């Protein structure tokens, strides 16, 4: 409530930071087009583009058409604390796409916490978020501020999906959901910013923390034995999904977020979450799953070597670059979920959308998260501080994603 009152009279509802980057430009277009979409509640939205170069920001605004014409421009370098403080003080919500976040995000989050400004981003950098929790959770919680990382494909389908399955289990059977498994099918490309964030994380001194299955959990919520929760490293056939599964390359990020939600929302000490890549059936599926598992393990080891990271960076798209429009339009993702209750009941669900998950879907997820904070703050769950999409946004966020065309379904 304190944060809500403090931000009521600010100049902007949302400021998009990193607006000239690849995903950043898509967020500008999303808000520029938004009044034409499923709701017109943002017609009076006051928003701005932010970054370090005023001319480039103006070019992005002009390229996004009439819907962006009235958007403001805020100039702030990622390391200019005074400029970031002025930015945070000018808006109710900051949406950041400026990665690697470990390099460019810390001062911005600190400014948001200091000024009671809500914040969302698309990071998958769990060691960086671990540091944010240690530094800022207590203050943000006390002021009623919501700092919500992981609001893109990292890690909304996993986090919201597990939450929906758990809710359905309680409503239908009145029992706790002790286990959720997710199987992903993904078609899409990688942009330069995403790869730069991954390479930076693998090369940082915090890379070892990346392997901790409870890295993001609050104190005293880690089980005595974390062995059952460790990341899978081999292929397996799953009778309930009726498919061969391989380790999912985003699993070491998404599972940590779901486990933080489980702790914050009280899923119970028995709760277990794991996720996989769905590959296929029969011998071809088995061979492909084994190849993916072997390749993922080898690549994780290789990326810890500086020469390998340098070669990967040289061959990859640069910051601000990414897949073509046609490629992004042709992408898709599907996340199938299976929840098991403590009395054996089962609940199945799915989250799916058309469009490249790391770009089109991520843009939708993070923009709707920011709009949720800007337009529906009074309807949100009471959890504040360094929270997750499920704990900080809950049902209003689910409703927004559905209205925006994303499938979030629970089987009858």
mmCIF file of C-alpha atoms in Angstrom:
data_model
loop_
_atom_site.group_PDB
_atom_site.id
_atom_site.type_symbol
_atom_site.label_atom_id
_atom_site.label_comp_id
_atom_site.label_asym_id
_atom_site.label_seq_id
_atom_site.Cartn_x
_atom_site.Cartn_y
_atom_site.Cartn_z
ATOM 1 C CA UNK A 1 0.000 0.000 0.000
ATOM 2 C CA UNK A 2 2.847 2.374 0.782
ATOM 3 C CA UNK A 3 4.306 1.834 -2.690
ATOM 4 C CA UNK A 4 0.911 2.278 -4.331
ATOM 5 C CA UNK A 5 0.324 5.620 -2.626
ATOM 6 C CA UNK A 6 3.854 6.811 -3.373
ATOM 7 C CA UNK A 7 3.572 6.156 -7.100
ATOM 8 C CA UNK A 8 0.049 7.451 -7.707
ATOM 9 C CA UNK A 9 1.076 10.883 -9.055
ATOM 10 C CA UNK A 10 4.143 10.033 -11.096
ATOM 11 C CA UNK A 11 4.680 11.168 -14.683
ATOM 12 C CA UNK A 12 4.529 7.700 -16.208
ATOM 13 C CA UNK A 13 2.765 4.417 -15.582
ATOM 14 C CA UNK A 14 5.433 2.331 -17.354
ATOM 15 C CA UNK A 15 8.957 3.085 -18.539
ATOM 16 C CA UNK A 16 10.534 0.582 -20.954
ATOM 17 C CA UNK A 17 14.261 0.407 -20.209
ATOM 18 C CA UNK A 18 16.492 -1.021 -22.930
ATOM 19 C CA UNK A 19 13.992 0.035 -25.570
ATOM 20 C CA UNK A 20 16.546 0.068 -28.424
ATOM 21 C CA UNK A 21 17.555 -3.593 -28.002
ATOM 22 C CA UNK A 22 16.070 -6.469 -29.966
ATOM 23 C CA UNK A 23 13.391 -7.454 -27.450
ATOM 24 C CA UNK A 24 13.153 -3.854 -26.257
ATOM 25 C CA UNK A 25 11.978 -2.694 -29.679
ATOM 26 C CA UNK A 26 9.318 -5.390 -29.611
ATOM 27 C CA UNK A 27 8.045 -4.176 -26.235
ATOM 28 C CA UNK A 28 7.701 -0.672 -27.642
ATOM 29 C CA UNK A 29 5.693 -2.018 -30.570
ATOM 30 C CA UNK A 30 3.541 -4.124 -28.229
ATOM 31 C CA UNK A 31 2.534 -1.108 -26.150
ATOM 32 C CA UNK A 32 2.120 1.017 -29.275
ATOM 33 C CA UNK A 33 -0.304 -1.581 -30.686
ATOM 34 C CA UNK A 34 -1.942 -2.485 -27.402
ATOM 35 C CA UNK A 35 -5.096 -0.301 -27.619
ATOM 36 C CA UNK A 36 -5.999 -2.257 -30.769
ATOM 37 C CA UNK A 37 -5.847 -5.503 -28.811
ATOM 38 C CA UNK A 38 -8.225 -7.386 -26.494
ATOM 39 C CA UNK A 39 -8.663 -4.506 -24.037
ATOM 40 C CA UNK A 40 -8.736 -0.754 -24.389
ATOM 41 C CA UNK A 41 -7.907 -0.049 -20.760
ATOM 42 C CA UNK A 42 -4.458 1.225 -21.696
ATOM 43 C CA UNK A 43 -5.698 4.060 -23.929
ATOM 44 C CA UNK A 44 -4.808 6.507 -21.199
ATOM 45 C CA UNK A 45 -1.537 4.750 -20.373
ATOM 46 C CA UNK A 46 1.361 7.105 -19.784
ATOM 47 C CA UNK A 47 4.560 5.435 -20.905
ATOM 48 C CA UNK A 48 8.067 6.176 -22.036
ATOM 49 C CA UNK A 49 11.085 4.653 -23.733
ATOM 50 C CA UNK A 50 14.372 4.700 -21.833
ATOM 51 C CA UNK A 51 18.006 4.003 -22.627
ATOM 52 C CA UNK A 52 21.328 5.751 -22.981
ATOM 53 C CA UNK A 53 20.916 7.308 -26.448
ATOM 54 C CA UNK A 54 18.136 9.832 -27.076
ATOM 55 C CA UNK A 55 18.486 9.727 -30.877
ATOM 56 C CA UNK A 56 18.147 5.930 -31.027
ATOM 57 C CA UNK A 57 15.170 6.053 -28.683
ATOM 58 C CA UNK A 58 13.494 8.613 -30.932
ATOM 59 C CA UNK A 59 14.149 6.397 -33.973
ATOM 60 C CA UNK A 60 12.538 3.398 -32.264
ATOM 61 C CA UNK A 61 9.543 5.505 -31.264
ATOM 62 C CA UNK A 62 9.099 6.772 -34.820
ATOM 63 C CA UNK A 63 9.417 3.252 -36.264
ATOM 64 C CA UNK A 64 6.579 1.987 -34.048
ATOM 65 C CA UNK A 65 3.960 4.231 -35.593
ATOM 66 C CA UNK A 66 1.228 6.480 -34.308
ATOM 67 C CA UNK A 67 0.592 4.366 -31.212
ATOM 68 C CA UNK A 68 4.016 5.318 -29.866
ATOM 69 C CA UNK A 69 3.939 8.985 -30.875
ATOM 70 C CA UNK A 70 2.990 10.246 -27.407
ATOM 71 C CA UNK A 71 5.458 8.044 -25.539
ATOM 72 C CA UNK A 72 8.082 9.948 -23.607
ATOM 73 C CA UNK A 73 11.845 9.547 -23.841
ATOM 74 C CA UNK A 74 14.037 9.145 -20.765
ATOM 75 C CA UNK A 75 17.818 9.104 -21.108
ATOM 76 C CA UNK A 76 19.679 7.078 -18.479
ATOM 77 C CA UNK A 77 22.873 5.086 -18.712
ATOM 78 C CA UNK A 78 22.885 1.775 -16.823
ATOM 79 C CA UNK A 79 25.720 2.999 -14.582
ATOM 80 C CA UNK A 80 24.507 6.562 -13.993
ATOM 81 C CA UNK A 81 22.932 6.291 -10.546
ATOM 82 C CA UNK A 82 21.539 9.829 -10.565
ATOM 83 C CA UNK A 83 19.838 9.333 -13.934
ATOM 84 C CA UNK A 84 18.453 5.954 -12.867
ATOM 85 C CA UNK A 85 17.116 7.466 -9.651
ATOM 86 C CA UNK A 86 15.318 10.150 -11.665
ATOM 87 C CA UNK A 87 13.933 7.465 -13.993
ATOM 88 C CA UNK A 88 12.634 5.333 -11.122
ATOM 89 C CA UNK A 89 11.101 8.361 -9.419
ATOM 90 C CA UNK A 90 9.223 9.294 -12.600
ATOM 91 C CA UNK A 91 7.228 6.083 -13.062
ATOM 92 C CA UNK A 92 5.088 3.519 -11.278
ATOM 93 C CA UNK A 93 6.564 0.536 -13.142
ATOM 94 C CA UNK A 94 9.881 -0.152 -14.864
ATOM 95 C CA UNK A 95 10.047 -2.868 -17.529
ATOM 96 C CA UNK A 96 13.638 -3.776 -18.383
ATOM 97 C CA UNK A 97 14.972 -5.794 -21.305
ATOM 98 C CA UNK A 98 18.562 -4.526 -20.930
ATOM 99 C CA UNK A 99 20.784 -7.548 -20.441
ATOM 100 C CA UNK A 100 23.102 -9.031 -19.476
ATOM 101 C CA UNK A 101 21.355 -7.994 -16.286
ATOM 102 C CA UNK A 102 24.340 -8.794 -14.099
ATOM 103 C CA UNK A 103 26.191 -6.075 -16.039
ATOM 104 C CA UNK A 104 23.422 -3.551 -16.651
ATOM 105 C CA UNK A 105 20.587 -4.216 -14.217
ATOM 106 C CA UNK A 106 21.795 -3.916 -10.630
ATOM 107 C CA UNK A 107 21.778 -0.142 -10.303
ATOM 108 C CA UNK A 108 18.354 0.095 -11.951
ATOM 109 C CA UNK A 109 16.812 -2.405 -9.510
ATOM 110 C CA UNK A 110 18.426 -0.578 -6.596
ATOM 111 C CA UNK A 111 16.888 2.693 -7.806
ATOM 112 C CA UNK A 112 13.466 1.070 -8.117
ATOM 113 C CA UNK A 113 13.649 -0.320 -4.581
ATOM 114 C CA UNK A 114 14.802 3.028 -3.205
ATOM 115 C CA UNK A 115 11.866 4.846 -4.833
ATOM 116 C CA UNK A 116 9.167 2.212 -4.316
ATOM 117 C CA UNK A 117 8.861 1.580 -8.062
ATOM 118 C CA UNK A 118 7.576 -1.785 -9.246
ATOM 119 C CA UNK A 119 9.892 -3.640 -11.639
ATOM 120 C CA UNK A 120 9.714 -6.517 -14.148
ATOM 121 C CA UNK A 121 12.300 -7.971 -16.511
ATOM 122 C CA UNK A 122 13.075 -10.955 -18.754
ATOM 123 C CA UNK A 123 16.250 -12.203 -17.097
ATOM 124 C CA UNK A 124 17.187 -15.851 -16.730
ATOM 125 C CA UNK A 125 20.276 -15.019 -14.655
ATOM 126 C CA UNK A 126 19.540 -16.848 -11.411
ATOM 127 C CA UNK A 127 22.852 -16.008 -9.652
ATOM 128 C CA UNK A 128 22.191 -12.305 -10.268
ATOM 129 C CA UNK A 129 18.664 -12.572 -8.872
ATOM 130 C CA UNK A 130 20.018 -14.440 -5.838
ATOM 131 C CA UNK A 131 22.112 -11.350 -5.115
ATOM 132 C CA UNK A 132 19.095 -9.078 -5.560
ATOM 133 C CA UNK A 133 17.141 -11.141 -3.030
ATOM 134 C CA UNK A 134 19.903 -10.817 -0.458
ATOM 135 C CA UNK A 135 20.280 -7.064 -0.981
ATOM 136 C CA UNK A 136 16.746 -5.854 -1.617
ATOM 137 C CA UNK A 137 13.989 -8.275 -0.618
ATOM 138 C CA UNK A 138 13.517 -6.999 2.927
ATOM 139 C CA UNK A 139 13.331 -3.323 1.949
ATOM 140 C CA UNK A 140 11.075 -3.928 -1.049
ATOM 141 C CA UNK A 141 8.747 -6.096 1.022
ATOM 142 C CA UNK A 142 8.518 -3.468 3.750
ATOM 143 C CA UNK A 143 7.616 -0.704 1.276
ATOM 144 C CA UNK A 144 5.118 -2.830 -0.674
ATOM 145 C CA UNK A 145 7.247 -2.797 -3.830
ATOM 146 C CA UNK A 146 7.202 -5.741 -6.248
ATOM 147 C CA UNK A 147 10.459 -6.625 -7.967
ATOM 148 C CA UNK A 148 9.578 -9.457 -10.361
ATOM 149 C CA UNK A 149 12.350 -10.916 -12.537
ATOM 150 C CA UNK A 150 11.782 -13.888 -14.865
ATOM 151 C CA UNK A 151 8.714 -12.415 -16.605
ATOM 152 C CA UNK A 152 9.549 -13.801 -20.042
ATOM 153 C CA UNK A 153 9.773 -17.340 -21.377
ATOM 154 C CA UNK A 154 12.181 -17.558 -18.435
ATOM 155 C CA UNK A 155 10.065 -18.497 -16.431
ATOM 156 C CA UNK A 156 6.368 -17.659 -16.832
ATOM 157 C CA UNK A 157 5.076 -20.927 -18.397
ATOM 158 C CA UNK A 158 6.787 -23.025 -15.715
ATOM 159 C CA UNK A 159 5.886 -20.815 -12.767
ATOM 160 C CA UNK A 160 2.319 -19.948 -13.748
ATOM 161 C CA UNK A 161 1.741 -23.474 -15.048
ATOM 162 C CA UNK A 162 2.739 -25.133 -11.775
ATOM 163 C CA UNK A 163 0.631 -22.595 -9.867
ATOM 164 C CA UNK A 164 -2.457 -23.291 -12.013
ATOM 165 C CA UNK A 165 -2.098 -27.060 -11.600
ATOM 166 C CA UNK A 166 -1.692 -26.693 -7.844
ATOM 167 C CA UNK A 167 -4.746 -24.410 -7.636
ATOM 168 C CA UNK A 168 -6.848 -26.897 -9.609
ATOM 169 C CA UNK A 169 -5.738 -29.778 -7.382
ATOM 170 C CA UNK A 170 -6.873 -27.944 -4.266
ATOM 171 C CA UNK A 171 -10.167 -26.798 -5.792
ATOM 172 C CA UNK A 172 -11.121 -30.197 -7.265
ATOM 173 C CA UNK A 173 -9.838 -32.630 -4.676
ATOM 174 C CA UNK A 174 -9.024 -30.572 -1.595
ATOM 175 C CA UNK A 175 -5.519 -31.963 -1.426
ATOM 176 C CA UNK A 176 -1.986 -30.691 -1.821
ATOM 177 C CA UNK A 177 -0.132 -31.111 -5.084
ATOM 178 C CA UNK A 178 3.063 -32.934 -4.128
ATOM 179 C CA UNK A 179 4.545 -33.222 -7.605
ATOM 180 C CA UNK A 180 4.408 -31.325 -10.891
ATOM 181 C CA UNK A 181 6.241 -32.362 -14.047
ATOM 182 C CA UNK A 182 6.395 -30.231 -17.179
ATOM 183 C CA UNK A 183 7.303 -31.256 -20.732
ATOM 184 C CA UNK A 184 8.175 -28.524 -23.247
ATOM 185 C CA UNK A 185 7.976 -28.435 -27.023
ATOM 186 C CA UNK A 186 9.722 -25.377 -28.460
ATOM 187 C CA UNK A 187 10.270 -23.902 -31.909
ATOM 188 C CA UNK A 188 12.154 -20.620 -32.125
ATOM 189 C CA UNK A 189 15.429 -18.732 -32.427
ATOM 190 C CA UNK A 190 17.853 -16.883 -30.187
ATOM 191 C CA UNK A 191 18.559 -13.162 -30.111
ATOM 192 C CA UNK A 192 21.928 -11.622 -29.366
ATOM 193 C CA UNK A 193 20.926 -10.219 -25.993
ATOM 194 C CA UNK A 194 19.747 -13.579 -24.680
ATOM 195 C CA UNK A 195 22.945 -15.303 -25.729
ATOM 196 C CA UNK A 196 25.079 -12.494 -24.276
ATOM 197 C CA UNK A 197 23.324 -12.936 -20.931
ATOM 198 C CA UNK A 198 23.890 -16.707 -20.983
ATOM 199 C CA UNK A 199 27.557 -16.380 -21.898
ATOM 200 C CA UNK A 200 28.114 -13.755 -19.230
ATOM 201 C CA UNK A 201 26.476 -15.958 -16.599
ATOM 202 C CA UNK A 202 28.493 -19.034 -17.536
ATOM 203 C CA UNK A 203 31.668 -17.000 -17.414
ATOM 204 C CA UNK A 204 31.038 -15.245 -14.129
ATOM 205 C CA UNK A 205 32.352 -16.239 -10.733
ATOM 206 C CA UNK A 206 28.779 -17.179 -9.854
ATOM 207 C CA UNK A 207 28.528 -19.932 -12.445
ATOM 208 C CA UNK A 208 28.787 -22.612 -9.743
ATOM 209 C CA UNK A 209 25.731 -21.172 -7.997
ATOM 210 C CA UNK A 210 23.771 -21.822 -11.198
ATOM 211 C CA UNK A 211 23.771 -25.548 -10.322
ATOM 212 C CA UNK A 212 22.155 -25.052 -6.888
ATOM 213 C CA UNK A 213 18.545 -26.349 -7.172
ATOM 214 C CA UNK A 214 17.381 -24.100 -4.314
ATOM 215 C CA UNK A 215 19.427 -21.018 -5.167
ATOM 216 C CA UNK A 216 16.429 -18.651 -5.020
ATOM 217 C CA UNK A 217 14.673 -20.097 -1.994
ATOM 218 C CA UNK A 218 14.108 -18.091 1.187
ATOM 219 C CA UNK A 219 16.203 -19.094 4.202
ATOM 220 C CA UNK A 220 15.238 -22.316 5.979
ATOM 221 C CA UNK A 221 13.168 -23.641 3.070
ATOM 222 C CA UNK A 222 15.876 -25.888 1.623
ATOM 223 C CA UNK A 223 15.270 -29.634 2.173
ATOM 224 C CA UNK A 224 17.849 -31.620 4.088
ATOM 225 C CA UNK A 225 18.447 -33.736 0.997
ATOM 226 C CA UNK A 226 18.256 -31.942 -2.339
ATOM 227 C CA UNK A 227 19.221 -34.989 -4.409
ATOM 228 C CA UNK A 228 15.679 -35.640 -5.759
ATOM 229 C CA UNK A 229 15.523 -32.022 -6.962
ATOM 230 C CA UNK A 230 18.768 -31.911 -8.925
ATOM 231 C CA UNK A 231 18.664 -31.223 -12.643
ATOM 232 C CA UNK A 232 18.164 -34.320 -14.834
ATOM 233 C CA UNK A 233 21.132 -35.267 -16.976
ATOM 234 C CA UNK A 234 19.878 -38.318 -18.877
ATOM 235 C CA UNK A 235 17.004 -39.107 -21.229
ATOM 236 C CA UNK A 236 13.982 -41.017 -19.916
ATOM 237 C CA UNK A 237 10.726 -42.445 -21.177
ATOM 238 C CA UNK A 238 7.686 -41.077 -19.369
ATOM 239 C CA UNK A 239 4.618 -43.332 -19.394
ATOM 240 C CA UNK A 240 2.240 -40.531 -18.442
ATOM 241 C CA UNK A 241 3.453 -38.159 -21.169
ATOM 242 C CA UNK A 242 3.869 -41.169 -23.497
ATOM 243 C CA UNK A 243 7.076 -39.734 -24.902
ATOM 244 C CA UNK A 244 10.834 -39.704 -24.520
ATOM 245 C CA UNK A 245 12.031 -36.737 -22.498
ATOM 246 C CA UNK A 246 15.424 -35.043 -22.424
ATOM 247 C CA UNK A 247 16.849 -32.457 -20.035
ATOM 248 C CA UNK A 248 15.430 -29.017 -20.919
ATOM 249 C CA UNK A 249 18.079 -26.357 -21.422
ATOM 250 C CA UNK A 250 15.993 -23.843 -19.435
ATOM 251 C CA UNK A 251 15.266 -26.252 -16.597
ATOM 252 C CA UNK A 252 18.125 -25.005 -14.382
ATOM 253 C CA UNK A 253 16.496 -21.564 -14.496
ATOM 254 C CA UNK A 254 12.782 -22.330 -14.409
ATOM 255 C CA UNK A 255 12.884 -24.914 -11.632
ATOM 256 C CA UNK A 256 14.539 -22.447 -9.253
ATOM 257 C CA UNK A 257 11.780 -19.913 -9.878
ATOM 258 C CA UNK A 258 9.014 -22.476 -9.307
ATOM 259 C CA UNK A 259 10.684 -23.568 -6.061
ATOM 260 C CA UNK A 260 10.801 -19.987 -4.827
ATOM 261 C CA UNK A 261 7.082 -19.656 -5.596
ATOM 262 C CA UNK A 262 6.452 -22.929 -3.763
ATOM 263 C CA UNK A 263 8.191 -21.560 -0.685
ATOM 264 C CA UNK A 264 6.551 -18.113 -0.814
ATOM 265 C CA UNK A 265 3.068 -19.522 -1.452
ATOM 266 C CA UNK A 266 3.273 -22.529 0.859
ATOM 267 C CA UNK A 267 2.999 -25.436 -1.562
ATOM 268 C CA UNK A 268 4.270 -27.697 1.220
ATOM 269 C CA UNK A 269 7.571 -29.352 2.126
ATOM 270 C CA UNK A 270 6.788 -32.396 -0.009
ATOM 271 C CA UNK A 271 6.357 -30.395 -3.213
ATOM 272 C CA UNK A 272 8.606 -31.457 -6.091
ATOM 273 C CA UNK A 273 8.908 -29.798 -9.501
ATOM 274 C CA UNK A 274 10.915 -30.879 -12.530
ATOM 275 C CA UNK A 275 10.774 -30.165 -16.252
ATOM 276 C CA UNK A 276 11.991 -31.698 -19.494
ATOM 277 C CA UNK A 277 12.090 -31.297 -23.252
ATOM 278 C CA UNK A 278 9.522 -33.501 -24.982
ATOM 279 C CA UNK A 279 11.234 -35.293 -27.866
ATOM 280 C CA UNK A 280 9.120 -38.077 -29.368
ATOM 281 C CA UNK A 281 8.187 -41.742 -29.330
ATOM 282 C CA UNK A 282 9.764 -45.052 -30.289
ATOM 283 C CA UNK A 283 13.366 -45.617 -31.246
ATOM 284 C CA UNK A 284 13.772 -42.255 -33.065
ATOM 285 C CA UNK A 285 12.541 -40.451 -29.945
ATOM 286 C CA UNK A 286 14.885 -42.443 -27.724
ATOM 287 C CA UNK A 287 17.902 -41.706 -29.915
ATOM 288 C CA UNK A 288 17.050 -38.017 -30.210
ATOM 289 C CA UNK A 289 16.503 -37.672 -26.452
ATOM 290 C CA UNK A 290 19.817 -39.374 -25.710
ATOM 291 C CA UNK A 291 21.593 -37.100 -28.195
ATOM 292 C CA UNK A 292 20.031 -34.003 -26.652
ATOM 293 C CA UNK A 293 20.993 -35.090 -23.141
ATOM 294 C CA UNK A 294 24.577 -35.772 -24.204
ATOM 295 C CA UNK A 295 24.823 -32.527 -26.142
ATOM 296 C CA UNK A 296 23.420 -30.436 -23.321
ATOM 297 C CA UNK A 297 25.860 -31.905 -20.813
ATOM 298 C CA UNK A 298 28.820 -31.399 -23.131
ATOM 299 C CA UNK A 299 27.830 -27.813 -23.993
ATOM 300 C CA UNK A 300 27.455 -26.834 -20.332
ATOM 301 C CA UNK A 301 30.944 -28.106 -19.604
ATOM 302 C CA UNK A 302 32.375 -26.448 -22.711
ATOM 303 C CA UNK A 303 30.797 -23.068 -21.958
ATOM 304 C CA UNK A 304 32.748 -22.898 -18.707
ATOM 305 C CA UNK A 305 35.908 -22.521 -20.823
ATOM 306 C CA UNK A 306 36.755 -18.966 -21.830
ATOM 307 C CA UNK A 307 37.974 -19.809 -25.387
ATOM 308 C CA UNK A 308 34.733 -21.659 -26.132
ATOM 309 C CA UNK A 309 32.630 -18.729 -24.916
ATOM 310 C CA UNK A 310 34.635 -16.352 -27.097
ATOM 311 C CA UNK A 311 34.049 -18.494 -30.185
ATOM 312 C CA UNK A 312 30.322 -18.788 -29.374
ATOM 313 C CA UNK A 313 30.049 -15.027 -28.950
ATOM 314 C CA UNK A 314 31.843 -14.419 -32.265
ATOM 315 C CA UNK A 315 29.507 -16.745 -34.171
ATOM 316 C CA UNK A 316 26.280 -15.645 -32.509
ATOM 317 C CA UNK A 317 24.004 -12.697 -33.354
ATOM 318 C CA UNK A 318 25.243 -9.471 -31.805
ATOM 319 C CA UNK A 319 23.326 -7.420 -29.235
ATOM 320 C CA UNK A 320 20.291 -5.868 -30.913
ATOM 321 C CA UNK A 321 20.122 -8.663 -33.502
ATOM 322 C CA UNK A 322 17.844 -11.675 -33.683
ATOM 323 C CA UNK A 323 15.604 -13.857 -35.844
ATOM 324 C CA UNK A 324 13.683 -12.484 -38.805
ATOM 325 C CA UNK A 325 10.059 -11.411 -38.506
ATOM 326 C CA UNK A 326 8.955 -14.482 -40.467
ATOM 327 C CA UNK A 327 10.991 -16.774 -38.244
ATOM 328 C CA UNK A 328 9.547 -15.244 -35.083
ATOM 329 C CA UNK A 329 6.003 -15.460 -36.418
ATOM 330 C CA UNK A 330 6.553 -19.140 -37.253
ATOM 331 C CA UNK A 331 7.790 -20.098 -33.798
ATOM 332 C CA UNK A 332 5.747 -21.595 -30.990
ATOM 333 C CA UNK A 333 5.912 -23.293 -27.611
ATOM 334 C CA UNK A 334 3.822 -25.764 -25.667
ATOM 335 C CA UNK A 335 4.249 -26.678 -22.017
ATOM 336 C CA UNK A 336 2.326 -29.736 -20.821
ATOM 337 C CA UNK A 337 2.014 -30.168 -17.051
ATOM 338 C CA UNK A 338 1.050 -33.092 -14.860
ATOM 339 C CA UNK A 339 0.304 -32.597 -11.165
ATOM 340 C CA UNK A 340 -0.057 -35.427 -8.662
ATOM 341 C CA UNK A 341 -1.817 -34.953 -5.319
ATOM 342 C CA UNK A 342 -0.943 -36.484 -1.989
ATOM 343 C CA UNK A 343 -3.845 -38.940 -2.405
ATOM 344 C CA UNK A 344 -2.901 -39.855 -5.967
ATOM 345 C CA UNK A 345 -5.282 -37.639 -7.923
ATOM 346 C CA UNK A 346 -3.954 -36.133 -11.141
ATOM 347 C CA UNK A 347 -4.439 -32.766 -12.825
ATOM 348 C CA UNK A 348 -3.197 -31.999 -16.320
ATOM 349 C CA UNK A 349 -2.720 -28.579 -17.842
ATOM 350 C CA UNK A 350 -0.965 -26.779 -20.649
ATOM 351 C CA UNK A 351 0.338 -23.375 -21.593
ATOM 352 C CA UNK A 352 0.954 -22.641 -25.268
ATOM 353 C CA UNK A 353 1.252 -19.795 -27.722
ATOM 354 C CA UNK A 354 2.126 -19.075 -31.316
ATOM 355 C CA UNK A 355 5.272 -17.052 -31.986
ATOM 356 C CA UNK A 356 8.936 -17.408 -31.125
ATOM 357 C CA UNK A 357 9.014 -18.085 -27.360
ATOM 358 C CA UNK A 358 12.167 -16.063 -26.678
ATOM 359 C CA UNK A 359 10.885 -13.048 -28.581
ATOM 360 C CA UNK A 360 7.161 -12.918 -29.430
ATOM 361 C CA UNK A 361 5.934 -14.813 -26.357
ATOM 362 C CA UNK A 362 8.483 -13.178 -24.068
ATOM 363 C CA UNK A 363 7.380 -9.741 -25.246
ATOM 364 C CA UNK A 364 3.742 -10.566 -24.521
ATOM 365 C CA UNK A 365 4.554 -12.007 -21.090
ATOM 366 C CA UNK A 366 6.685 -9.134 -19.850
ATOM 367 C CA UNK A 367 4.439 -6.393 -21.256
ATOM 368 C CA UNK A 368 1.325 -7.936 -19.711
ATOM 369 C CA UNK A 369 3.186 -8.251 -16.393
ATOM 370 C CA UNK A 370 4.014 -4.541 -16.499
ATOM 371 C CA UNK A 371 0.449 -3.639 -17.496
ATOM 372 C CA UNK A 372 -0.840 -5.798 -14.646
ATOM 373 C CA UNK A 373 1.219 -3.785 -12.159
ATOM 374 C CA UNK A 374 0.309 -0.467 -13.773
ATOM 375 C CA UNK A 375 -3.432 -1.047 -14.185
ATOM 376 C CA UNK A 376 -4.478 -3.674 -11.629
ATOM 377 C CA UNK A 377 -2.249 -3.266 -8.591
ATOM 378 C CA UNK A 378 -5.173 -3.338 -6.151
ATOM 379 C CA UNK A 379 -6.299 -6.740 -7.471
ATOM 380 C CA UNK A 380 -2.927 -8.468 -7.135
ATOM 381 C CA UNK A 381 -1.902 -10.977 -4.448
ATOM 382 C CA UNK A 382 -0.464 -9.470 -1.256
ATOM 383 C CA UNK A 383 3.099 -10.730 -1.777
ATOM 384 C CA UNK A 384 5.735 -8.030 -2.163
ATOM 385 C CA UNK A 385 9.517 -7.830 -2.288
ATOM 386 C CA UNK A 386 11.610 -9.969 -4.649
ATOM 387 C CA UNK A 387 8.758 -12.165 -5.816
ATOM 388 C CA UNK A 388 7.901 -14.418 -8.747
ATOM 389 C CA UNK A 389 5.276 -14.120 -11.491
ATOM 390 C CA UNK A 390 2.981 -16.568 -9.662
ATOM 391 C CA UNK A 391 3.372 -15.047 -6.196
ATOM 392 C CA UNK A 392 3.447 -11.404 -7.271
ATOM 393 C CA UNK A 393 0.863 -11.349 -10.084
ATOM 394 C CA UNK A 394 -1.380 -14.415 -9.734
ATOM 395 C CA UNK A 395 -4.852 -14.659 -11.254
ATOM 396 C CA UNK A 396 -5.064 -11.131 -12.763
ATOM 397 C CA UNK A 397 -1.933 -11.948 -14.766
ATOM 398 C CA UNK A 398 -3.395 -15.248 -15.953
ATOM 399 C CA UNK A 399 -6.512 -13.413 -17.130
ATOM 400 C CA UNK A 400 -4.430 -10.856 -19.035
ATOM 401 C CA UNK A 401 -2.378 -13.532 -20.791
ATOM 402 C CA UNK A 402 -5.547 -15.373 -21.815
ATOM 403 C CA UNK A 403 -7.077 -12.138 -23.127
ATOM 404 C CA UNK A 404 -3.883 -11.571 -25.115
ATOM 405 C CA UNK A 405 -4.308 -14.915 -26.880
ATOM 406 C CA UNK A 406 -2.137 -17.277 -24.847
ATOM 407 C CA UNK A 407 -3.604 -20.682 -23.983
ATOM 408 C CA UNK A 408 -3.557 -21.462 -20.269
ATOM 409 C CA UNK A 409 -5.720 -24.547 -19.823
ATOM 410 C CA UNK A 410 -6.576 -27.128 -17.179
ATOM 411 C CA UNK A 411 -8.171 -30.366 -18.412
ATOM 412 C CA UNK A 412 -11.682 -31.211 -17.288
#
